[in-house]
CSV table of C-alpha atoms in Angstrom, one decimal:
chain,number,residue,atom,x,y,z
O,1,MET,CA,-7.8,79.6,-1.9
O,2,GLU,CA,-9.8,81.7,-0.3
O,3,LYS,CA,-9.6,83.7,3.3
O,4,ILE,CA,-13.0,83.5,5.1
O,5,LEU,CA,-11.6,84.2,8.9
O,6,GLU,CA,-8.4,85.9,10.5
O,7,TYR,CA,-8.1,86.1,14.8
O,8,GLU,CA,-6.1,87.2,17.5
O,9,VAL,CA,-4.6,84.4,19.8
O,10,GLN,CA,-2.4,84.6,22.4
O,11,CYS,CA,1.2,83.3,21.6
O,12,PRO,CA,1.6,80.0,24.3
O,13,ILE,CA,5.8,80.6,23.7
O,14,CYS,CA,6.0,83.8,25.0
O,15,GLY,CA,2.9,85.2,25.5
O,16,SER,CA,2.8,87.3,22.7
O,17,LYS,CA,-0.8,88.8,20.8
O,18,PHE,CA,-0.8,86.9,16.7
O,19,THR,CA,-2.8,87.1,14.4
O,20,VAL,CA,-3.7,83.5,12.9
O,21,SER,CA,-5.3,83.6,9.3
O,22,ASP,CA,-8.0,81.3,8.1
O,23,TYR,CA,-8.5,79.4,4.4
O,24,LEU,CA,-11.2,77.4,2.4
O,25,TYR,CA,-9.6,75.0,0.6
O,26,GLU,CA,-11.0,72.3,-1.9
O,27,ALA,CA,-8.4,69.4,-1.9
O,28,PRO,CA,-8.5,66.9,-4.6
O,29,TYR,CA,-9.2,63.3,-3.3
O,30,VAL,CA,-10.4,65.3,-0.3
O,31,GLY,CA,-13.3,68.1,-0.4
O,32,LYS,CA,-13.5,71.7,1.3
O,33,LEU,CA,-10.5,72.2,3.8
O,34,ILE,CA,-9.6,75.0,6.2
O,35,ILE,CA,-6.3,75.7,6.7
O,36,SER,CA,-5.3,77.6,9.7
O,37,GLY,CA,-1.7,79.9,10.1
O,38,GLY,CA,-0.2,82.2,12.4
O,39,VAL,CA,3.7,83.9,13.1
O,40,CYS,CA,4.0,85.5,16.3
O,41,SER,CA,6.2,88.5,15.7
O,42,ARG,CA,7.7,88.7,18.9
O,43,CYS,CA,9.0,85.3,18.9
O,44,GLY,CA,9.0,83.7,15.6
O,45,TYR,CA,6.7,80.9,17.0
O,46,LYS,CA,4.0,79.4,14.2
O,47,TRP,CA,1.4,77.5,14.7
O,48,SER,CA,-0.6,75.6,11.6
O,49,ASP,CA,-4.0,73.8,11.9
O,50,VAL,CA,-5.8,71.5,8.8
O,51,ARG,CA,-9.4,70.4,9.0
O,52,LEU,CA,-11.9,69.6,7.4
O,53,ALA,CA,-14.1,72.3,6.4
O,54,GLU,CA,-17.4,70.5,7.8
O,55,SER,CA,-17.8,67.9,11.0
O,56,ARG,CA,-19.0,64.7,11.0
O,57,GLY,CA,-19.0,64.0,14.6
O,58,ALA,CA,-16.6,62.8,17.0
O,59,ARG,CA,-15.1,60.2,15.0
O,60,ARG,CA,-12.8,57.2,14.7
O,61,ILE,CA,-10.9,56.9,11.6
O,62,VAL,CA,-9.3,53.0,11.1
O,63,TYR,CA,-7.0,52.0,8.1
O,64,ARG,CA,-5.5,49.2,7.3
O,65,VAL,CA,-2.3,48.7,5.9
O,66,GLU,CA,-1.2,45.3,4.5
O,67,LYS,CA,0.5,45.6,0.8
O,68,PRO,CA,2.8,49.0,0.1
O,69,ASP,CA,1.0,50.8,-1.7
O,70,ASP,CA,-1.9,51.1,0.8
O,71,VAL,CA,0.9,53.8,2.5
O,72,ASN,CA,0.2,56.4,0.2
O,73,ALA,CA,-3.4,57.1,1.2
O,74,LEU,CA,-4.0,61.0,2.3
O,75,VAL,CA,-4.4,61.8,6.1
O,76,VAL,CA,-5.9,65.3,7.3
O,77,ARG,CA,-4.9,64.6,11.3
O,78,ALA,CA,-7.2,68.0,12.8
O,79,SER,CA,-4.4,69.2,16.1
O,80,THR,CA,-7.5,67.9,18.2
O,81,ALA,CA,-7.1,64.0,16.4
O,82,THR,CA,-5.2,61.6,18.7
O,83,VAL,CA,-3.5,59.4,16.5
O,84,ARG,CA,-2.9,55.9,17.1
O,85,ILE,CA,-1.2,52.8,16.1
O,86,PRO,CA,-1.2,49.7,18.4
O,87,GLU,CA,1.1,47.2,16.6
O,88,LEU,CA,3.8,49.8,16.2
O,89,GLY,CA,3.2,50.7,20.1
O,90,VAL,CA,2.6,54.9,18.8
O,91,GLU,CA,-0.3,57.1,20.6
O,92,ILE,CA,0.8,60.1,19.4
O,93,ILE,CA,-1.8,63.2,22.3
O,94,PRO,CA,-2.5,66.2,20.6
O,95,GLY,CA,-1.6,69.4,23.8
O,96,TYR,CA,-1.9,72.6,24.0
O,97,ALA,CA,-0.1,73.6,20.5
O,98,ALA,CA,-1.0,70.5,18.6
O,99,GLN,CA,-1.3,71.2,14.9
O,100,GLY,CA,-3.6,69.8,12.3
O,101,TYR,CA,-1.9,68.7,9.2
O,102,ILE,CA,-2.5,66.1,5.6
O,103,THR,CA,0.1,64.0,4.7
O,104,THR,CA,0.2,60.2,3.5
O,105,VAL,CA,0.4,56.9,5.9
O,106,GLU,CA,4.1,56.7,4.5
O,107,GLY,CA,4.5,60.2,5.7
O,108,LEU,CA,3.2,60.1,9.0
O,109,VAL,CA,5.3,57.2,9.8
O,110,LEU,CA,8.5,58.6,9.1
O,111,ASP,CA,7.1,61.7,11.5
O,112,ILE,CA,7.1,59.1,14.3
O,113,LEU,CA,10.7,57.3,12.8
O,114,GLU,CA,12.1,61.0,13.2
O,115,LYS,CA,11.1,61.8,16.4
O,116,THR,CA,12.2,58.8,17.7
O,117,LYS,CA,15.8,59.1,16.2
O,118,PHE,CA,16.2,61.7,17.7
O,119,LEU,CA,14.9,61.2,21.2
O,120,CYS,CA,17.3,57.8,21.1
O,121,GLU,CA,19.9,60.3,20.3
O,122,SER,CA,19.3,62.1,23.2
O,123,GLY,CA,19.9,59.0,25.2
O,124,GLU,CA,16.4,58.8,26.7
O,125,ALA,CA,16.0,55.5,25.7
O,126,PRO,CA,18.0,51.9,25.7
O,127,ARG,CA,20.5,51.6,22.5
O,128,GLU,CA,18.8,48.1,22.4
O,129,GLU,CA,14.9,49.3,22.1
O,130,CYS,CA,16.0,51.7,20.0
O,131,LEU,CA,17.2,49.9,16.9
O,132,GLU,CA,14.1,48.0,16.9
O,133,LYS,CA,12.0,50.4,17.4
O,134,ILE,CA,13.3,52.1,14.3
O,135,SER,CA,14.1,49.1,12.1
O,136,LEU,CA,10.1,48.1,12.7
O,137,LEU,CA,9.0,52.5,11.7
O,138,ASP,CA,11.3,52.1,9.2
O,139,LYS,CA,9.4,48.3,8.2
O,140,ALA,CA,6.2,50.1,8.5
O,141,ALA,CA,7.1,53.8,6.1
O,142,ASN,CA,7.1,50.9,3.1
O,143,GLY,CA,4.7,49.2,3.9
O,144,GLU,CA,6.5,46.1,4.6
O,145,ILE,CA,4.7,45.0,7.7
O,146,SER,CA,0.9,45.0,8.1
O,147,TYR,CA,-0.8,47.9,10.9
O,148,THR,CA,-3.3,49.8,12.6
O,149,ILE,CA,-3.8,53.5,12.0
O,150,GLU,CA,-6.4,55.0,14.2
O,151,LEU,CA,-7.2,58.6,14.5
O,152,LEU,CA,-9.8,59.6,17.2
O,153,ASP,CA,-11.1,62.9,16.6
O,154,PRO,CA,-13.4,64.3,19.1
O,155,ILE,CA,-14.3,67.5,16.7
O,156,GLY,CA,-15.2,64.8,13.7
O,157,VAL,CA,-12.6,67.0,11.2
O,158,SER,CA,-10.4,64.5,10.7
O,159,MET,CA,-10.5,61.7,8.0
O,160,ILE,CA,-8.2,59.1,5.9
O,161,ALA,CA,-8.9,59.2,1.9
O,162,SER,CA,-9.4,55.9,1.3
O,163,ASN,CA,-12.1,52.7,0.1
O,164,LYS,CA,-10.6,50.6,3.2
O,165,VAL,CA,-11.4,53.6,6.1
O,166,ILE,CA,-13.6,51.9,8.9
O,167,GLU,CA,-15.7,55.3,10.3
O,168,GLU,CA,-17.8,54.9,13.4
O,169,PRO,CA,-18.9,57.6,16.0
O,170,LEU,CA,-16.1,57.8,18.8
O,171,GLU,CA,-18.1,57.5,21.9
O,172,ALA,CA,-17.3,59.9,25.0
O,173,ALA,CA,-15.6,57.2,27.5
O,174,GLU,CA,-12.8,56.0,24.4
O,175,ALA,CA,-12.8,59.5,23.5
O,176,PRO,CA,-8.7,60.3,24.6
O,177,LYS,CA,-8.0,63.3,27.5
O,178,GLU,CA,-6.0,66.7,25.9
O,179,GLU,CA,-2.4,66.5,26.8
O,180,LYS,CA,-1.8,70.0,29.4
């Protein structure tokens, strides 16, 4: 891993400045990545991002999970990308402090499951609705049901590593608006 850049940004939590470092990394099955990270020394806020080193233009990336092995595909989601899983009623819209990551389809769904459980335990949604959603997400994480993952990336630095992926240009009208 080679350090390629270092810069200061303002902490979105406390307003202090903190240093972010960018590294170039060659990842198997994925290619060249830029991995960024920093920690605010004042409040401890951590920020990280992962993205492809070269943009392929605004993209809509579609991946269909149809069998258990399909959940093993690698996902590189840049901080600018929206994630949609229509069959599961999931839409993750990036906000100001969004972070990119590398995971698998299973890891992505498990993260959504964990956050759903947290919201359900806090009483944010009706109990029966929560139990149904948790059951559905659990089946999805294990590849027991079919569903579609869409990454809508306005800067074209996200990907799903699979020969089953369909990529197409992201039209301006389709591009999600950033959450504030």
